[in-house]
Coordinates of C-alpha atoms in Angstrom, one line a residue:
Q448 CA 9.5 15.7 -49.6
V449 CA 9.8 18.9 -47.5
Q450 CA 12.6 21.5 -47.9
L451 CA 13.4 24.0 -45.2
V452 CA 15.6 27.0 -45.7
E453 CA 16.7 29.2 -42.7
S454 CA 18.0 32.7 -42.8
G455 CA 18.7 35.6 -40.5
G456 CA 21.5 34.4 -38.4
G457 CA 24.6 36.4 -37.7
L458 CA 26.8 38.0 -35.1
V459 CA 25.3 40.2 -32.5
Q460 CA 26.3 41.7 -29.2
A461 CA 24.8 40.6 -25.9
G462 CA 21.5 42.3 -25.4
G463 CA 20.8 42.6 -29.1
S464 CA 18.2 41.0 -31.3
L465 CA 17.9 38.8 -34.3
R466 CA 15.0 37.5 -36.3
L467 CA 15.3 34.0 -37.9
S468 CA 13.1 33.0 -40.8
C469 CA 12.4 29.6 -42.2
A470 CA 10.8 29.0 -45.6
A471 CA 9.1 25.6 -46.2
S472 CA 8.4 24.1 -49.6
G473 CA 7.4 20.8 -51.0
R474 CA 4.7 18.4 -49.9
I475 CA 3.5 19.9 -46.6
V476 CA 0.7 18.5 -44.6
S477 CA -1.4 21.3 -43.3
I478 CA -1.5 19.9 -39.7
N479 CA 2.1 20.1 -38.5
I480 CA 4.4 21.4 -35.8
M481 CA 7.2 23.7 -36.8
G482 CA 10.1 24.5 -34.5
W483 CA 13.5 25.9 -33.9
Y484 CA 16.3 23.8 -32.4
G485 CA 19.7 25.0 -31.3
K486 CA 22.9 23.1 -31.3
A487 CA 25.7 24.8 -29.2
P488 CA 29.3 23.6 -29.5
G489 CA 29.8 20.4 -27.6
K490 CA 26.1 20.0 -26.8
Q491 CA 23.2 18.1 -28.3
R492 CA 20.6 19.8 -30.5
E493 CA 17.8 21.0 -28.2
L494 CA 14.3 22.4 -28.8
V495 CA 14.2 26.2 -28.5
A496 CA 10.6 26.8 -29.5
S497 CA 7.8 25.2 -31.4
I498 CA 4.4 26.2 -32.8
T499 CA 1.6 24.1 -34.0
S500 CA -0.4 24.8 -37.2
L501 CA -3.1 26.2 -34.9
G502 CA -0.7 28.5 -33.1
S503 CA 0.0 26.8 -29.8
T504 CA 3.5 27.5 -28.7
N505 CA 6.1 25.9 -26.5
Y506 CA 9.4 27.3 -25.3
A507 CA 12.5 26.1 -23.6
D508 CA 12.7 27.6 -20.1
S509 CA 16.0 29.4 -21.0
V510 CA 14.3 31.5 -23.7
K511 CA 10.9 32.2 -22.2
G512 CA 10.2 35.9 -22.2
R513 CA 13.0 36.6 -24.6
F514 CA 12.2 34.7 -27.8
T515 CA 8.9 34.6 -29.7
I516 CA 8.0 32.0 -32.3
S517 CA 5.4 32.7 -35.0
R518 CA 4.3 31.3 -38.3
D519 CA 2.5 32.4 -41.4
N520 CA 0.7 29.3 -42.8
A521 CA -0.2 31.0 -46.1
K522 CA 3.4 31.8 -46.8
K523 CA 4.7 28.5 -45.3
M524 CA 7.0 30.5 -43.0
V525 CA 8.1 30.2 -39.4
Y526 CA 10.0 32.9 -37.5
L527 CA 11.9 33.2 -34.3
Q528 CA 12.3 36.7 -32.8
M529 CA 15.2 36.6 -30.5
N530 CA 15.6 39.5 -28.0
S531 CA 17.9 40.2 -25.1
L532 CA 20.4 37.7 -26.6
K533 CA 23.0 36.2 -24.3
P534 CA 26.4 34.6 -25.1
E535 CA 24.9 31.2 -24.1
D536 CA 22.4 31.6 -27.0
T537 CA 25.3 31.0 -29.4
A538 CA 24.4 28.0 -31.5
V539 CA 23.5 26.8 -34.9
Y540 CA 19.7 27.1 -35.2
Y541 CA 17.8 24.6 -37.2
C542 CA 14.3 24.8 -38.5
N543 CA 12.2 21.6 -38.1
L544 CA 8.8 20.6 -39.5
R545 CA 7.2 17.6 -38.0
V546 CA 4.1 15.6 -39.0
G547 CA 3.5 12.9 -36.5
S548 CA 6.8 11.2 -35.9
I549 CA 8.3 12.3 -39.2
G550 CA 10.5 15.4 -39.2
S551 CA 12.4 17.4 -41.8
W552 CA 15.4 19.7 -41.1
G553 CA 16.9 22.8 -42.6
Q554 CA 20.6 23.2 -43.0
G555 CA 20.9 25.5 -40.0
T556 CA 21.9 29.2 -39.5
Q557 CA 24.7 30.3 -37.1
V558 CA 23.9 32.7 -34.3
T559 CA 26.8 34.1 -32.4
V560 CA 26.3 36.4 -29.4
S561 CA 29.4 38.2 -28.2
S562 CA 29.8 39.4 -24.7

């Protein structure tokens, strides 16, 4: 079983930055995809960014050029550097680890961007 714990959320003004972290523990297969998903009020949870165990990244169009996902395989960590934040980035951000079709989720961390 995999456990994921997010941290780093908070309240920030538009244009500001935050760095989210996710610590993974438990039985982790080395080949996996880790990602960040955001769930805004009244909307479905959507992929923000993902990164494979080999470092290939994928971003939602809305965050390209502003957010950067990275990971440290040795520490079993994944990060999301969020720059130039906008009010529409406000959401609960969830860490996800996927092996094939099986995914695990963290409890989420709130990011609120004020205008």
